[in-house]
Amino acid sequence: MNKKVKTVLGPFILVVLLSISRYLFSSKMTFITEIAIYSLFVMGNNILYGYLGMVSFGQPFYLSIGAWTSAIFLAYIGHNPILAMLLGIAGGVITGFVLGPFFIRLRGDYFALINAALCAIGVFVFQKLLIGITRGEDGLWFRTQMSRVRLLDIRLPNNFFFFVMIIFFIVLVLYSHMNNSVLGSSFKALKVNERKMRFLGFDTFRIRWIGFILASALSSLSGSLYALNLGFVNPSLGETHRAAEVLVATLLGGSGTVYGPFFGALGFLGIKDLVSRWVTRWELVVGVITLIVMFRFSKGIWGGIRKVSLKIYDRDERSAGRCGRQRS
Amino acid sequence: MNADRTNTLLNVSDLEVSYQKLKVLFGVSVYVKKGENVVLVGRNGAGKTTLFRTIAGFIKKGKGNIVYKGKEIDRLEAYEVAQRGLKYIPQDKQVFSDLTVRENLELGSYATKDHEWDTVLVHFPKLKTLLDRKAGNLSGGERQMLLITMALLGRPELVLMDEPTEGLAPQLVKELKDAFKEINRHTTLFIIEQNLPLTAEVADRVYSMKEGKIVAETTARDDIKEMVFEKYL
Ligand SMILES: Nc1ncnc2c1ncn2[C@@H]1O[C@H](COP(=O)(O)OP(=O)(O)O)[C@@H](O)[C@H]1O
Ligand SMILES: [Mg+2]
């Protein structure tokens, strides 16, 4: 199939399936919205971990940048939720742009840890230092401040669902395009052989920086949507333990792929939703399931789906091929 | 040395390089003129790879200097050296094995803003039939062809190749040899080679290296064939 068609068709099918599910399981609408929003967060981490091979223990920081930017804007400055979202993305881009040059120079383990430190500092800043603005532990409420925007009043959950689907579709198309473009190849190539990239003439520092900014922007977008969805943000959003969660979701779904993050988010939130009703330590169950998936399919859920479907496709192909060969 | 030094493309003088405390190159001086095919021979461990890596900007020199096209390049990053048209193909024959041949070439194109594949693929038409193959599944010879093609994107003026024929079957070595001659018509080459008959056939000039020093230089074909190597290898 043509690459360009594939870039749009895949995201389209996924978003249509999600929209159908919304009607089949109408009680699960909010849950599906959350999965799409969480997918964006996982997609951000996937650029770092899956494509560039950089482990960060601080992604919730970038998530909270987006959430707080949107929340503060809506609580104090303006009323337009879409503008709030755009500002959230801008916050992520700026954060990535400014921190990138310092962070991406660091060796793997230091990169992971400095992000964890940043995350802890972020929680402190939003909880204590800026308590006058963020209201600390109590959190910042702004639901009533949001105004109606033309065409789509996203204050209504049903409309918000479709709004998120549109965003999710656009981001997936861009992500898929990135995956097939030279940028995607250079991320993957950098991960396996940075030296060779430099011999080819690549400024690998800049490529990594671009990846870092994209990751930060996606996390912030996710944070913004999270805030808009709840109409409320509190500092626990940026807590360090969520960093492990997004890494697990990335692995579970299949790292370094376009659709892996969605399946990771679905798997992670799905298991959490099911298990936490029965077991309080649901994290343990998620951990065990992730291990099983990783041992069975090294490329996660999406890798597993692809492997199985390739086998089926292959079988069809072979039986079709046999007739073809006899003729020739 | 009293050779004619006009048209010098690369000039390395009195280069000293160490790995931590271990000194590996002791005052190496070599030059390459535009259009030449210069071959560097020498035993394993002589320091040939170290010399190439230093020229390519991957290792920082101790003393000496490296001038390419009239400008000092020894403080540049490896990618900047490559962007100036001096490419290095390492000994390891590593391609990006998870990417297809096409994607590998796209990377080469993107780095150099050169998207004219036809002019570089003429040397290895076989690659055209392998474009959608994962580079990891190529044979050693095909990999080397891909690496050379990638390096030629951007029309570099000078290409350094580190033991390109190492471990390849005789038939492939012959194919590469013909390609070197073809490529050399428009690109200057500086090649590390252990294969002496091949060296004798393609080289305009040969340096011989031993224990971190250049111990011989010759242009005479007979020398290349016999004397130099028996004495120094
Ligand atoms: N990364 C390194 N660290 C320390 N010593 C090295 C390194 N690479 C090469 N050497 C040493 O430098 C010397 C020259 O090696 P090299 O340049 O690879 O030689 P050649 O390519 O001629 O076989 C050898 O003694 C080798 O052991
Ligand atoms: Mg060597």
Coordinates of C-alpha atoms and ligand atoms in Angstrom, one line a residue:
Chain A
M1 CA 0.0 0.0 0.0
N2 CA 1.1 3.5 -0.7
K3 CA 2.9 5.0 2.3
K4 CA 0.9 8.2 2.3
V5 CA -2.4 6.4 2.2
K6 CA -1.2 4.2 5.1
T7 CA -0.2 7.2 7.1
V8 CA -3.8 8.5 7.1
L9 CA -5.7 5.2 6.9
G10 CA -4.3 3.6 10.0
P11 CA -5.2 6.5 12.3
F12 CA -8.6 6.9 10.7
I13 CA -9.5 3.2 11.3
L14 CA -8.4 3.5 14.9
V15 CA -10.3 6.6 15.6
V16 CA -13.4 5.2 13.9
L17 CA -13.2 2.1 16.0
L18 CA -12.9 4.1 19.1
S19 CA -15.9 6.2 18.1
I20 CA -18.0 3.1 17.4
S21 CA -16.9 1.7 20.8
R22 CA -18.2 4.9 22.4
Y23 CA -21.7 3.9 21.2
L24 CA -21.4 0.2 21.9
F25 CA -20.3 0.8 25.4
S26 CA -21.7 4.2 26.2
S27 CA -20.9 3.9 29.9
K28 CA -17.2 3.8 28.9
M29 CA -17.1 7.1 27.0
T30 CA -15.0 8.9 29.6
F31 CA -12.7 5.9 29.9
I32 CA -12.1 5.9 26.1
T33 CA -11.4 9.6 26.3
E34 CA -8.9 9.0 29.0
I35 CA -7.2 6.2 27.0
A36 CA -6.7 8.6 24.0
I37 CA -5.3 11.3 26.3
Y38 CA -3.0 8.9 28.0
S39 CA -1.9 7.5 24.6
L40 CA -0.5 11.0 23.8
F41 CA 1.5 10.9 26.9
V42 CA 2.9 7.4 26.1
M43 CA 3.6 8.6 22.5
G44 CA 5.8 11.3 23.9
N45 CA 7.7 8.9 26.1
N46 CA 7.9 6.5 23.1
I47 CA 9.9 9.1 21.1
L48 CA 12.4 9.2 23.9
Y49 CA 12.5 5.6 24.8
G50 CA 11.3 3.7 21.8
Y51 CA 12.9 5.8 19.0
L52 CA 15.9 7.4 20.6
G53 CA 16.6 4.9 23.4
M54 CA 16.6 7.4 26.2
V55 CA 15.0 6.4 29.5
S56 CA 13.5 9.3 31.4
F57 CA 12.1 8.9 34.9
G58 CA 10.6 12.4 34.8
Q59 CA 8.0 12.5 32.1
P60 CA 5.2 13.5 34.5
F61 CA 7.0 16.9 34.8
Y62 CA 6.3 17.6 31.1
L63 CA 2.8 16.4 31.5
S64 CA 2.2 18.8 34.4
I65 CA 3.7 21.7 32.5
G66 CA 0.9 21.4 30.0
A67 CA -1.8 20.8 32.6
W68 CA -0.7 23.8 34.8
T69 CA -0.3 26.1 31.8
S70 CA -3.9 25.4 30.7
A71 CA -5.3 25.4 34.2
I72 CA -3.6 28.7 35.2
F73 CA -4.7 30.3 31.9
L74 CA -8.3 29.3 32.4
A75 CA -8.5 30.1 36.1
Y76 CA -7.0 33.6 35.9
I77 CA -6.6 34.9 32.4
G78 CA -8.9 33.7 29.7
H79 CA -11.9 31.5 29.0
N80 CA -11.1 29.7 25.7
P81 CA -10.3 26.1 26.3
I82 CA -8.8 25.6 22.8
L83 CA -6.4 28.5 23.4
A84 CA -5.6 27.0 26.8
M85 CA -4.6 23.8 25.0
L86 CA -2.5 25.6 22.5
L87 CA -0.7 27.4 25.3
G88 CA -0.2 24.1 27.0
I89 CA 1.5 22.7 23.9
A90 CA 3.6 25.9 23.6
G91 CA 4.6 25.4 27.3
G92 CA 5.9 21.9 26.4
V93 CA 7.8 23.1 23.3
I94 CA 9.5 25.9 25.3
T95 CA 10.4 23.6 28.1
G96 CA 11.9 21.0 25.7
F97 CA 13.7 23.7 23.8
V98 CA 15.2 25.2 26.9
L99 CA 16.1 22.1 28.9
G100 CA 17.1 20.0 25.9
P101 CA 20.6 21.3 25.4
F102 CA 21.4 20.6 29.1
F103 CA 19.7 17.3 29.5
I104 CA 20.5 15.4 26.2
R105 CA 24.2 15.8 26.7
L106 CA 24.0 13.5 29.7
R107 CA 24.8 9.8 29.6
G108 CA 21.8 7.4 29.9
D109 CA 21.7 6.9 33.6
Y110 CA 22.2 10.5 34.4
F111 CA 19.5 11.5 31.9
A112 CA 17.1 9.2 33.6
L113 CA 17.9 10.6 37.0
I114 CA 18.0 14.3 36.3
N115 CA 14.5 14.0 34.9
A116 CA 13.4 12.3 38.1
A117 CA 15.0 15.1 40.1
L118 CA 13.2 17.6 37.8
C119 CA 10.0 15.9 38.4
A120 CA 10.4 16.1 42.2
I121 CA 11.3 19.7 42.0
G122 CA 8.3 20.3 39.8
V123 CA 5.9 18.9 42.4
F124 CA 7.5 21.0 45.0
V125 CA 7.2 24.1 42.9
F126 CA 3.6 23.6 42.0
Q127 CA 2.6 22.4 45.5
K128 CA 4.5 24.7 47.8
L129 CA 6.3 27.5 46.0
L130 CA 3.4 28.6 43.8
I131 CA 0.7 27.8 46.3
G132 CA -0.7 31.3 45.9
I133 CA -1.5 30.5 42.2
T134 CA -2.0 26.7 42.2
R135 CA -3.8 26.4 45.6
G136 CA -1.3 23.6 46.5
E137 CA -2.8 20.3 47.6
D138 CA -6.4 21.5 47.1
G139 CA -5.8 21.9 43.4
L140 CA -7.0 24.5 41.0
W141 CA -10.6 24.4 39.8
F142 CA -11.6 26.2 36.6
R143 CA -14.5 24.2 35.1
T144 CA -16.9 27.2 35.4
Q145 CA -14.4 29.5 33.8
M146 CA -14.4 27.6 30.5
S147 CA -16.4 29.3 27.8
R148 CA -18.2 27.8 24.8
V149 CA -16.2 27.9 21.7
R150 CA -17.8 28.1 18.3
L151 CA -18.8 24.9 16.5
L152 CA -18.0 22.6 19.4
D153 CA -18.9 23.2 23.1
I154 CA -16.2 21.0 24.5
R155 CA -17.5 21.5 28.1
L156 CA -20.0 18.8 27.3
P157 CA -18.4 15.3 27.8
N158 CA -19.9 14.0 24.6
N159 CA -18.4 16.9 22.6
F160 CA -15.2 16.7 24.4
F161 CA -14.9 13.0 23.4
F162 CA -15.1 14.0 19.7
F163 CA -12.7 16.9 20.2
V164 CA -10.2 14.5 21.7
M165 CA -10.7 12.0 18.8
I166 CA -10.0 14.8 16.3
I167 CA -6.8 15.8 18.2
F168 CA -5.8 12.1 18.5
F169 CA -6.4 11.6 14.8
I170 CA -4.3 14.6 13.8
V171 CA -1.4 13.6 16.2
L172 CA -1.5 10.0 15.0
V173 CA -1.2 11.1 11.3
L174 CA 1.7 13.3 12.1
Y175 CA 3.3 10.6 14.3
S176 CA 2.9 8.1 11.5
H177 CA 4.3 10.5 9.0
M178 CA 7.3 11.1 11.3
N179 CA 7.8 7.3 11.6
N180 CA 8.0 6.9 7.8
S181 CA 10.0 10.0 7.3
V182 CA 13.8 10.5 7.4
L183 CA 13.3 12.0 10.9
G184 CA 11.9 8.7 12.1
S185 CA 14.7 6.8 10.5
S186 CA 17.3 9.1 11.9
F187 CA 15.9 8.6 15.4
K188 CA 16.0 4.8 15.0
A189 CA 19.5 5.0 13.4
L190 CA 20.8 7.2 16.2
K191 CA 19.7 4.8 18.8
V192 CA 21.7 1.9 17.3
N193 CA 24.8 3.7 15.9
E194 CA 25.3 7.3 16.7
R195 CA 28.9 7.3 15.5
K196 CA 27.9 6.1 12.1
M197 CA 25.3 8.9 11.9
R198 CA 28.0 11.4 12.5
F199 CA 30.2 10.0 9.8
L200 CA 27.3 10.4 7.5
G201 CA 27.2 14.1 8.4
F202 CA 24.4 14.2 10.9
D203 CA 24.4 16.7 13.8
T204 CA 23.2 14.0 16.2
F205 CA 22.8 16.5 19.0
R206 CA 20.2 18.4 17.0
I207 CA 18.3 15.3 16.1
R208 CA 18.1 14.3 19.8
W209 CA 17.1 17.8 20.7
I210 CA 14.2 17.7 18.2
G211 CA 13.1 14.4 19.7
F212 CA 13.3 15.8 23.2
I213 CA 11.1 18.8 22.2
L214 CA 8.6 16.6 20.5
A215 CA 8.4 14.3 23.5
S216 CA 7.9 17.3 25.8
A217 CA 5.2 18.8 23.5
L218 CA 3.2 15.6 23.3
S219 CA 3.4 15.1 27.1
S220 CA 2.2 18.7 27.6
L221 CA -0.6 18.3 25.1
S222 CA -1.7 15.2 27.0
G223 CA -1.5 17.2 30.3
S224 CA -3.6 20.0 28.8
L225 CA -6.3 17.6 27.7
Y226 CA -6.2 15.9 31.0
A227 CA -6.9 19.3 32.7
L228 CA -9.7 20.2 30.3
N229 CA -11.3 16.8 30.8
L230 CA -11.4 17.2 34.6
G231 CA -11.7 21.0 34.9
F232 CA -9.2 20.7 37.7
V233 CA -5.5 20.1 38.3
N234 CA -3.6 19.2 41.4
P235 CA 0.2 18.6 42.0
S236 CA -0.2 14.8 42.3
L237 CA -0.3 14.8 38.5
G238 CA 3.4 15.4 38.3
E239 CA 4.5 12.8 40.9
T240 CA 7.5 10.7 40.2
H241 CA 5.7 7.3 40.5
R242 CA 3.8 8.1 37.3
A243 CA 7.1 8.1 35.4
A244 CA 7.3 4.4 36.0
E245 CA 3.8 4.0 34.8
V246 CA 4.3 5.6 31.5
L247 CA 7.5 3.5 30.9
V248 CA 5.5 0.4 31.6
A249 CA 2.8 1.5 29.3
T250 CA 5.4 2.1 26.6
L251 CA 6.9 -1.3 26.9
L252 CA 3.5 -3.0 27.2
G253 CA 2.2 -1.6 24.0
G254 CA 5.4 -2.0 22.0
S255 CA 8.1 0.6 21.9
G256 CA 9.4 2.4 18.9
T257 CA 6.2 1.9 16.9
V258 CA 3.3 4.2 15.9
Y259 CA 0.4 2.3 17.4
G260 CA 2.3 0.7 20.4
P261 CA 1.6 3.7 22.7
F262 CA -2.2 3.4 22.1
F263 CA -2.2 -0.3 23.0
G264 CA 0.1 0.4 25.9
A265 CA -2.4 3.0 27.2
L266 CA -5.3 0.7 26.6
G267 CA -3.6 -2.2 28.2
F268 CA -2.3 -0.3 31.2
L269 CA -5.5 1.7 32.0
G270 CA -7.6 -1.3 31.1
I271 CA -5.9 -3.6 33.5
K272 CA -5.8 -0.9 36.1
D273 CA -9.5 -0.4 35.7
L274 CA -10.4 -4.0 35.9
V275 CA -8.0 -5.1 38.6
S276 CA -8.2 -2.2 41.0
R277 CA -11.9 -3.1 41.6
W278 CA -10.7 -6.4 43.1
V279 CA -7.2 -5.9 44.2
T280 CA -5.8 -2.8 46.0
R281 CA -2.2 -3.5 44.8
W282 CA -3.1 -3.4 41.1
E283 CA 0.4 -2.2 40.2
L284 CA 1.7 -5.7 40.9
V285 CA -0.8 -7.3 38.5
V286 CA 0.1 -4.7 35.8
G287 CA 3.8 -5.5 36.4
V288 CA 3.3 -9.2 36.1
I289 CA 1.2 -8.9 32.9
T290 CA 3.8 -6.6 31.4
L291 CA 6.5 -9.2 32.0
I292 CA 4.4 -11.9 30.5
V293 CA 3.7 -9.8 27.4
M294 CA 7.3 -8.8 27.1
F295 CA 8.5 -12.5 27.3
R296 CA 5.9 -13.7 24.8
F297 CA 6.2 -10.7 22.4
S298 CA 9.4 -8.7 22.7
K299 CA 7.7 -5.9 20.9
G300 CA 4.7 -5.6 23.2
I301 CA 1.0 -5.9 22.4
W302 CA 1.2 -4.2 19.1
G303 CA 4.2 -6.2 18.1
G304 CA 2.2 -9.3 19.0
I305 CA -0.7 -8.3 17.0
R306 CA 1.5 -7.6 14.0
K307 CA 3.3 -10.9 14.4
V308 CA 0.1 -12.9 14.4
S309 CA -1.5 -11.0 11.6
L310 CA 1.7 -11.3 9.5
K311 CA 1.5 -15.1 10.0
I312 CA -2.1 -15.2 8.8
Y313 CA -1.2 -12.9 5.9
D314 CA 1.8 -15.0 5.1
R315 CA -0.2 -18.2 4.9
D316 CA -2.7 -16.6 2.5
E317 CA 0.1 -15.2 0.5
R318 CA 1.8 -18.6 0.3
S319 CA -1.2 -20.5 -0.9
A320 CA -1.9 -17.7 -3.4
G321 CA 1.8 -17.8 -4.4
R322 CA 1.8 -21.5 -5.1
C323 CA -0.8 -21.1 -7.9
G324 CA 1.2 -18.2 -9.2
R325 CA 4.4 -20.1 -9.4
Q326 CA 2.9 -23.1 -11.2
R327 CA 1.8 -20.8 -14.0
S328 CA 5.2 -19.3 -14.5
Chain B
M1 CA 59.9 13.6 0.0
N2 CA 60.3 15.5 -3.1
A3 CA 57.0 14.7 -4.8
D4 CA 55.0 17.4 -6.6
R5 CA 52.7 18.8 -3.9
T6 CA 50.4 21.0 -6.0
N7 CA 46.7 20.2 -5.7
T8 CA 47.0 18.7 -2.3
L9 CA 43.5 17.9 -1.0
L10 CA 44.5 16.5 2.4
N11 CA 47.7 17.2 4.3
V12 CA 48.4 15.6 7.6
S13 CA 51.6 16.6 9.3
D14 CA 53.4 15.3 12.4
L15 CA 50.3 13.8 13.8
E16 CA 50.5 12.3 17.3
V17 CA 47.5 10.5 18.8
S18 CA 47.1 8.6 22.1
Y19 CA 44.4 6.6 23.7
Q20 CA 44.5 7.8 27.2
K21 CA 48.2 7.3 28.0
L22 CA 49.0 4.9 25.3
K23 CA 50.5 6.7 22.4
V24 CA 49.6 5.1 19.0
L25 CA 50.7 7.6 16.3
F26 CA 54.2 9.1 16.4
G27 CA 54.5 12.0 14.1
V28 CA 52.6 10.7 11.1
S29 CA 52.7 12.8 7.9
V30 CA 50.7 11.9 4.8
Y31 CA 49.1 13.8 2.0
V32 CA 46.6 13.0 -0.7
K33 CA 46.4 14.9 -3.9
K34 CA 43.2 15.6 -5.8
G35 CA 42.3 12.6 -8.0
E36 CA 44.7 10.2 -6.5
N37 CA 44.0 6.8 -5.1
V38 CA 46.3 6.4 -2.2
V39 CA 46.5 3.1 -0.3
L40 CA 47.8 2.7 3.3
V41 CA 49.1 -0.7 4.2
G42 CA 50.5 -2.1 7.4
R43 CA 50.1 -4.8 10.0
N44 CA 47.3 -5.1 12.4
G45 CA 47.8 -2.7 15.2
A46 CA 50.1 -0.4 13.2
G47 CA 47.7 2.5 13.8
K48 CA 46.0 2.8 10.4
T49 CA 42.5 2.9 11.7
T50 CA 43.5 5.4 14.4
L51 CA 44.9 7.7 11.6
F52 CA 41.6 7.5 9.7
R53 CA 39.4 8.1 12.7
T54 CA 41.5 11.1 13.7
I55 CA 41.2 12.6 10.2
A56 CA 37.4 12.0 10.2
G57 CA 37.2 14.0 13.5
F58 CA 36.2 11.1 15.7
I59 CA 39.4 11.1 17.8
K60 CA 41.1 14.3 19.0
K61 CA 44.7 14.6 18.1
G62 CA 47.5 15.2 20.5
K63 CA 50.0 17.2 18.3
G64 CA 50.2 18.0 14.6
N65 CA 47.7 19.3 12.2
I66 CA 45.2 18.1 9.6
V67 CA 44.5 20.4 6.6
Y68 CA 41.7 19.6 4.2
K69 CA 41.1 21.8 1.2
G70 CA 43.4 24.5 2.7
K71 CA 41.6 24.6 6.1
E72 CA 42.4 23.1 9.4
I73 CA 39.8 20.5 10.2
D74 CA 41.2 19.0 13.4
R75 CA 38.9 20.9 15.7
L76 CA 35.8 20.0 13.8
E77 CA 33.2 17.5 14.9
A78 CA 32.9 14.3 12.8
Y79 CA 29.7 15.4 11.3
E80 CA 31.2 18.7 10.2
V81 CA 34.1 17.0 8.5
A82 CA 31.6 14.8 6.7
Q83 CA 29.6 17.9 5.7
R84 CA 32.7 19.4 4.2
G85 CA 32.9 16.5 1.8
L86 CA 35.4 14.2 3.6
K87 CA 33.7 10.9 4.2
Y88 CA 34.9 8.0 6.3
I89 CA 33.7 4.4 5.9
P90 CA 34.7 2.5 9.0
Q91 CA 36.1 -1.0 9.2
D92 CA 33.1 -2.5 11.0
K93 CA 30.8 -2.7 7.9
Q94 CA 27.9 -1.6 10.0
V95 CA 24.7 -0.5 8.3
F96 CA 21.5 0.4 10.0
S97 CA 20.2 -3.1 10.0
D98 CA 16.6 -2.5 11.1
L99 CA 16.1 -0.1 8.3
T100 CA 15.7 -1.0 4.6
V101 CA 18.3 -0.2 2.0
R102 CA 16.1 2.6 0.8
E103 CA 15.8 4.1 4.3
N104 CA 19.6 3.8 4.7
L105 CA 20.1 5.7 1.5
E106 CA 17.5 8.3 2.6
L107 CA 19.5 8.9 5.7
G108 CA 22.6 9.5 3.5
S109 CA 20.7 11.8 1.3
Y110 CA 19.2 13.8 4.2
A111 CA 22.5 14.3 5.8
T112 CA 24.0 15.7 2.6
K113 CA 20.9 17.2 0.9
D114 CA 21.8 15.0 -2.1
H115 CA 18.9 13.1 -3.5
E116 CA 20.3 12.1 -6.8
W117 CA 20.6 8.3 -6.3
D118 CA 21.1 7.4 -9.9
T119 CA 24.6 8.9 -10.2
V120 CA 25.8 7.0 -7.1
L121 CA 24.0 3.7 -7.8
V122 CA 25.7 3.2 -11.2
H123 CA 28.6 1.7 -9.4
F124 CA 26.5 -1.0 -7.8
P125 CA 23.4 -1.6 -9.9
K126 CA 22.6 -4.6 -7.8
L127 CA 21.6 -2.4 -4.9
K128 CA 18.7 -1.1 -7.0
T129 CA 17.0 -4.5 -6.8
L130 CA 17.5 -4.6 -3.0
L131 CA 16.0 -1.3 -2.1
D132 CA 13.2 -2.8 0.1
R133 CA 15.3 -5.4 1.8
K134 CA 16.2 -4.9 5.4
A135 CA 19.9 -3.9 5.5
G136 CA 20.5 -6.4 8.2
N137 CA 19.8 -9.2 5.7
L138 CA 22.3 -8.1 3.2
S139 CA 25.5 -10.1 2.6
G140 CA 28.8 -8.7 3.6
G141 CA 29.6 -7.6 0.0
E142 CA 26.2 -6.0 -0.4
R143 CA 26.6 -4.2 2.9
Q144 CA 29.9 -2.7 1.8
M145 CA 28.3 -1.6 -1.5
L146 CA 25.5 0.1 0.5
L147 CA 28.1 1.8 2.7
I148 CA 30.1 3.1 -0.2
T149 CA 27.0 4.3 -1.9
M150 CA 25.8 6.1 1.2
A151 CA 29.2 7.7 1.6
L152 CA 29.2 8.9 -2.1
L153 CA 25.9 10.8 -1.6
G154 CA 26.7 14.5 -1.3
R155 CA 29.5 14.0 -3.8
P156 CA 32.4 14.0 -1.3
E157 CA 35.8 15.0 -2.7
L158 CA 37.7 12.6 -0.6
V159 CA 36.5 9.2 0.7
L160 CA 38.5 7.2 3.4
M161 CA 37.8 3.5 3.4
D162 CA 39.0 1.3 6.1
E163 CA 39.7 -2.2 4.8
P164 CA 36.7 -2.4 2.5
T165 CA 37.5 -5.8 1.1
E166 CA 38.2 -7.5 4.3
G167 CA 36.5 -10.8 4.6
L168 CA 34.9 -10.7 1.2
A169 CA 34.9 -13.5 -1.4
P170 CA 37.4 -13.1 -4.3
Q171 CA 34.6 -12.4 -6.9
L172 CA 33.3 -9.5 -4.7
V173 CA 36.8 -8.2 -4.2
K174 CA 37.1 -8.0 -8.0
E175 CA 33.8 -6.2 -8.3
L176 CA 34.8 -3.7 -5.7
K177 CA 38.2 -3.2 -7.3
D178 CA 36.5 -2.3 -10.6
A179 CA 34.2 0.0 -8.7
F180 CA 37.1 1.8 -7.0
K181 CA 38.6 2.5 -10.4
E182 CA 35.3 3.9 -11.6
I183 CA 34.7 6.0 -8.5
N184 CA 38.3 7.3 -8.6
R185 CA 37.5 9.0 -11.9
H186 CA 35.7 11.7 -10.0
T187 CA 36.5 11.1 -6.3
T188 CA 39.8 11.0 -4.5
L189 CA 40.3 7.8 -2.5
F190 CA 42.4 7.0 0.5
I191 CA 42.1 3.3 1.3
I192 CA 43.4 1.0 4.0
E193 CA 44.0 -2.4 2.4
Q194 CA 45.6 -5.6 3.3
N195 CA 45.1 -7.2 0.0
L196 CA 48.4 -6.7 -1.8
P197 CA 47.6 -7.8 -5.4
L198 CA 44.6 -5.5 -5.3
T199 CA 46.7 -2.6 -3.9
A200 CA 49.2 -3.1 -6.7
E201 CA 46.4 -2.8 -9.2
V202 CA 44.5 0.2 -7.9
A203 CA 47.0 2.4 -6.1
D204 CA 48.6 5.5 -7.5
R205 CA 50.7 5.7 -4.4
V206 CA 51.2 3.6 -1.3
Y207 CA 52.1 4.4 2.3
S208 CA 53.3 1.7 4.6
M209 CA 52.8 2.1 8.3
K210 CA 54.5 0.3 11.1
E211 CA 54.2 0.8 14.9
G212 CA 52.6 4.2 14.5
K213 CA 55.0 5.6 11.9
I214 CA 55.0 5.9 8.2
V215 CA 58.0 3.8 7.2
A216 CA 57.7 3.9 3.4
E217 CA 56.1 5.6 0.5
T218 CA 56.2 4.6 -3.1
T219 CA 54.6 5.2 -6.4
A220 CA 56.5 2.7 -8.5
R221 CA 54.3 -0.1 -9.6
D222 CA 57.1 -2.7 -9.2
D223 CA 57.8 -1.5 -5.7
I224 CA 54.2 -1.7 -4.9
K225 CA 54.1 -5.3 -6.1
E226 CA 57.1 -6.6 -4.4
M227 CA 59.7 -4.7 -2.5
V228 CA 57.8 -2.5 -0.1
F229 CA 55.6 -5.2 1.3
E230 CA 58.2 -7.9 1.8
K231 CA 60.3 -5.5 3.7
Y232 CA 57.7 -4.0 5.9
L233 CA 54.9 -6.4 6.4
Ligands
LIG1 N1 39.8 2.5 21.5 C1 41.1 2.2 21.8 N2 41.6 2.3 23.0 C2 42.9 1.9 23.3 N3 43.7 1.5 22.4 C3 43.3 1.3 21.2 C4 42.0 1.7 20.8 N4 41.9 1.4 19.4 C5 43.1 1.0 19.0 N5 43.9 0.9 20.1 C6 45.3 0.5 20.0 O1 46.0 1.3 19.1 C7 46.9 0.6 18.2 C8 46.6 0.9 16.8 O2 45.3 0.4 16.5 P1 44.6 0.6 15.1 O3 44.7 2.0 14.7 O4 43.2 0.0 15.2 O5 45.5 -0.2 14.1 P2 45.2 -0.9 12.7 O6 44.0 -0.3 12.1 O7 46.5 -0.5 11.9 O8 45.1 -2.3 12.9 C9 46.8 -0.8 18.6 O9 47.8 -1.1 19.5 C10 45.5 -0.9 19.4 O10 45.5 -1.9 20.4
MG2 MG 42.3 -1.2 11.5

